[in-house]
């Protein structure tokens, strides 16, 4: 039998990597440019042709189809789908969605992507047209009091549904024809509740195909999981990308005889499994290329004997991919790429905006790396195209990159080598800037920095930036980072691997010999995968074990049948069952396999899923909830066809020492050192290379740092033992490099505190909504680092800590923990409980620093469930009050005393003690544990650097933020004087009850300071719109950060240049017993409006959070609803989005209707409600709730009387409206704040405010004339650097925190 060629190919965005096994076992590798139209049409086909021609000796024409008789199989990963998504170059498509929800995917979860960007930009929607389908399914609810005659059906989950409206096929056909007339032939169909009952979607799909649509993606078939928003995005991605993939595949196949029909062609999916070309679709292709790399390192680095877990570290030009493997692939089932949330199994690959092309900045005394990237064009400065300084340049400057080993493909003519002279010139310019700044600063080490020290500093800062997500990825799930192996691959990773491993405490780095093309090699090693999944809504208990076993068996059979169709024998097929499980009344579902938990008499026949779930829950979250029912949301089976046994070819053994090719000079620490350079191809098993050294593997540079030793394994791979390295002595004087590193370390500590809190908390608010902040404070109580950046928490905890220092004086003892929420004590509103721990150090009589965590508790008593009453008149009606409560006394948790305090509000007429004491206590213990984690980490930092250095850098970090704000104030002062002739600014605004907010700002443009004076604001109000002083300061620090416009440490330093005058007894600093719940959620928004109005930054956004609560004695639901954002000097306001002091996500419509007695009739934008102007304000939204039983509705809103202001000639946005449509036909206007009884059949109509416009409409004509020029300039700027948005579970966690 003739031996044939086997090809594994990774078609990346820049390069295409090819691994080929030739007849006889010879391995060939090749790297080509992915796009080179002058030389070939398709890079993978060209690579195959060149290797076949080279190995067979038979001339093969580049423009004739390739003879496939030489080819056994082709396996490929491609970025075609990812690139189409990023560049928005997919197939023109339309969305068909349930009537009333036309803008649902535009609104999404209503959170804005970047909380400090006033110009709220989100990627364009994939669909270009929307049609609304007249149809409606609702859940049958036993307690529903609306009597409606309709058909009933049973969904695949076993849930009963009612058909309130059948598909209007006549109207549907009219709308579909209009789409076809516009040339649209791809359609995504997204109907509510189709995940469980898909017949309506199937009916729409059938009609669309009959009428001539080429691609119809039904959300129920693409991914049948509950939650219509991510399912809808996934269906749109499928309709948008699958036609593009089909076109690419057809183009690729056309380069082979018979369109490659008789050859096995498999594509890599996002989940790390291969699939036949005819089953490769858009929604599962997003991570096609990177997935190959994960498979590659997982199967070559992970040791089945030691079972030591591996961190994959793939550093490329624009970004770094980080992932983890410990014997099983770690999947996520929902992640966001290019602004599109995809609901599909994907490997958990976390993308960080730090790569070889990450740009270098020196801002306000701090070294900053990225997130902007130089890209491929112009690329780094050394590419000879006028690009900026990057990490690649820093490595070149330090001698860690050797131009002679790089191809001559740079410069305008693409024939020049790397240009070290250009790099050196740019670094010398930056060196002058750095030294000029440092010489102007007091307290700075006066010795000038050398170019090498600056380049080395940027390398260290970049390394620390890449360490943070690795720590998060491991410690978030309860794993010790230092116990992992670092598997390094990709073009740039080898230069950083030793330093990163050392920083993380890892002792081993592994670099595979195919590290430069590991994604391609991973395709060769991967299994063929077919997955089957269906939704479920059962409790995991013996009553349903037979149900689970039956459905698992059906899905297993389906997987086996599909894989056998592809030629696998039954014995080659393995299946793995999963249940998607969560505790009742939580949203934190885990995909559970029963591996290592065999079946027993108390489990399914498929395995002991309950034990597996509890074990993993304990590992990830630190506890279980023994008496809580466990629900199953989905049943999934992963079928695997084992195709290829991995063959590792051994290299020769040697007893001779390795021979260096040359010796280079590389910079380490403070000096250059002789560094031997070796070629991997000249090294053999038994060779050992002491650092410092460089090993060249093709174009990849592997830096073996001092005190590290590289050994060649029997298969020719590189294993590096990482030594401790030399400890660099850091003094207390300001060092710009250490400033950046300490900034990352302090933020990392706050982030890790947050991870512990999230893992160990029990309530939905903290564990799943992530409504918490963790922070560390200096010895003076000043904020040093705060994570995450929840706007209303910014700076507020500092007030709490400093109040306790004033209140208690020296009465702090080791082992004490203080609890506070009282507004006079720095609280925001009562449900936000702050836990503060003072930290002591041997030899110090008072605390050397403090740590604190603030979490939102779902209920702490008061006159209404949820402790957010719309009509509270004093603080006692809002819940339990803690001013300076000793929660832990010398190590002993005061459970009895705190329980008594939680029940205290019950003594107040009409009020109740906490309604959920067990969750309160559990969450407080979690907050104490989070603080303890922070203490441990800071003590480690002190042991590493010394107490004096850590305290000094706490102050340096604050000083750096002060400098950034000073520079901003100087610029604003200068511009204000040019515009008005003065540096005094003023503004005022009114609350709906007539309360006035007054603001006067006096800027000293020479010093960069300002006095912000709220004198003239209304006195404390009889109601709950009083804003505690801490909330007012949070609004101020948020505004300052927005105006700085680049990332700065958010700490006490931001407020140092600002003197805030807030009159005591006013609405912005009320008395001790004033009600404040509305001040936190409403007045805070209006404070932001008045500050931005004074600074003339942008028009008003909706100025409200639209707080809506409904419920009865058995349940309660609280949500905030988006509106329009204000326009600015160069942008239109975004519609249907949260702004400023809130960024909360909204409950998915399917979850809302599944859990509560309510039907969402409408949820869409309200066109025309944004203010007109040169730049238009964003539109508000309309949201209609139909209540299915009697309950209480509470609303707490603003901007129902006074419109959101326009600015500089722009018109005001529309006011909000709250109406109740009673079932008897009456319509009643509800005003801004009320609580009413509603009955089954009543409809609550919510219209949220629009954003104000900016500039007069007359200026539109001038703007239009200038638009081409501005677009050209912006395009030019874009070429100089683009920011990469992260991806993966760590990124999703950060986004979730910022939208809490």
PDB file of C-alpha atoms in Angstrom, residues 794 999 1001 1012 1014 1030-1043 1054-1055 1058-1062 1084 1087-1088 1091 1095 1141:
ATOM      1  CA  UNK A 794     -14.309  54.356  44.081  1.00  0.00           C
ATOM      2  CA  UNK A 999     -21.214  73.450  41.938  1.00  0.00           C
ATOM      3  CA  UNK A1001     -14.941  75.014  40.490  1.00  0.00           C
ATOM      4  CA  UNK A1012     -14.682  71.921  44.009  1.00  0.00           C
ATOM      5  CA  UNK A1014     -20.938  72.339  46.359  1.00  0.00           C
ATOM      6  CA  UNK A1030     -18.481  59.184  50.492  1.00  0.00           C
ATOM      7  CA  UNK A1031     -20.826  58.779  47.498  1.00  0.00           C
ATOM      8  CA  UNK A1032     -20.279  62.402  46.467  1.00  0.00           C
ATOM      9  CA  UNK A1033     -16.506  61.842  46.580  1.00  0.00           C
ATOM     10  CA  UNK A1034     -16.872  58.605  44.570  1.00  0.00           C
ATOM     11  CA  UNK A1035     -18.723  60.549  41.875  1.00  0.00           C
ATOM     12  CA  UNK A1036     -15.949  63.145  41.860  1.00  0.00           C
ATOM     13  CA  UNK A1037     -13.125  60.589  41.573  1.00  0.00           C
ATOM     14  CA  UNK A1038     -15.047  58.818  38.778  1.00  0.00           C
ATOM     15  CA  UNK A1039     -15.336  62.092  36.835  1.00  0.00           C
ATOM     16  CA  UNK A1040     -11.640  62.885  37.291  1.00  0.00           C
ATOM     17  CA  UNK A1041     -10.646  59.427  36.041  1.00  0.00           C
ATOM     18  CA  UNK A1042     -12.890  59.808  32.963  1.00  0.00           C
ATOM     19  CA  UNK A1043     -11.336  63.177  32.154  1.00  0.00           C
ATOM     20  CA  UNK A1054      -6.569  61.378  42.506  1.00  0.00           C
ATOM     21  CA  UNK A1055      -8.229  63.656  45.061  1.00  0.00           C
ATOM     22  CA  UNK A1058      -8.740  68.712  44.636  1.00  0.00           C
ATOM     23  CA  UNK A1059     -10.198  70.441  47.673  1.00  0.00           C
ATOM     24  CA  UNK A1060     -13.801  69.318  48.008  1.00  0.00           C
ATOM     25  CA  UNK A1061     -16.171  71.598  49.920  1.00  0.00           C
ATOM     26  CA  UNK A1062     -19.365  69.685  50.708  1.00  0.00           C
ATOM     27  CA  UNK A1084     -24.813  60.015  42.577  1.00  0.00           C
ATOM     28  CA  UNK A1087     -23.663  64.714  40.889  1.00  0.00           C
ATOM     29  CA  UNK A1088     -21.783  63.313  37.879  1.00  0.00           C
ATOM     30  CA  UNK A1091     -19.619  67.980  37.416  1.00  0.00           C
ATOM     31  CA  UNK A1095     -16.286  71.090  32.986  1.00  0.00           C
ATOM     32  CA  UNK A1141     -22.162  55.378  38.422  1.00  0.00           C
TER      33      UNK A1141
END
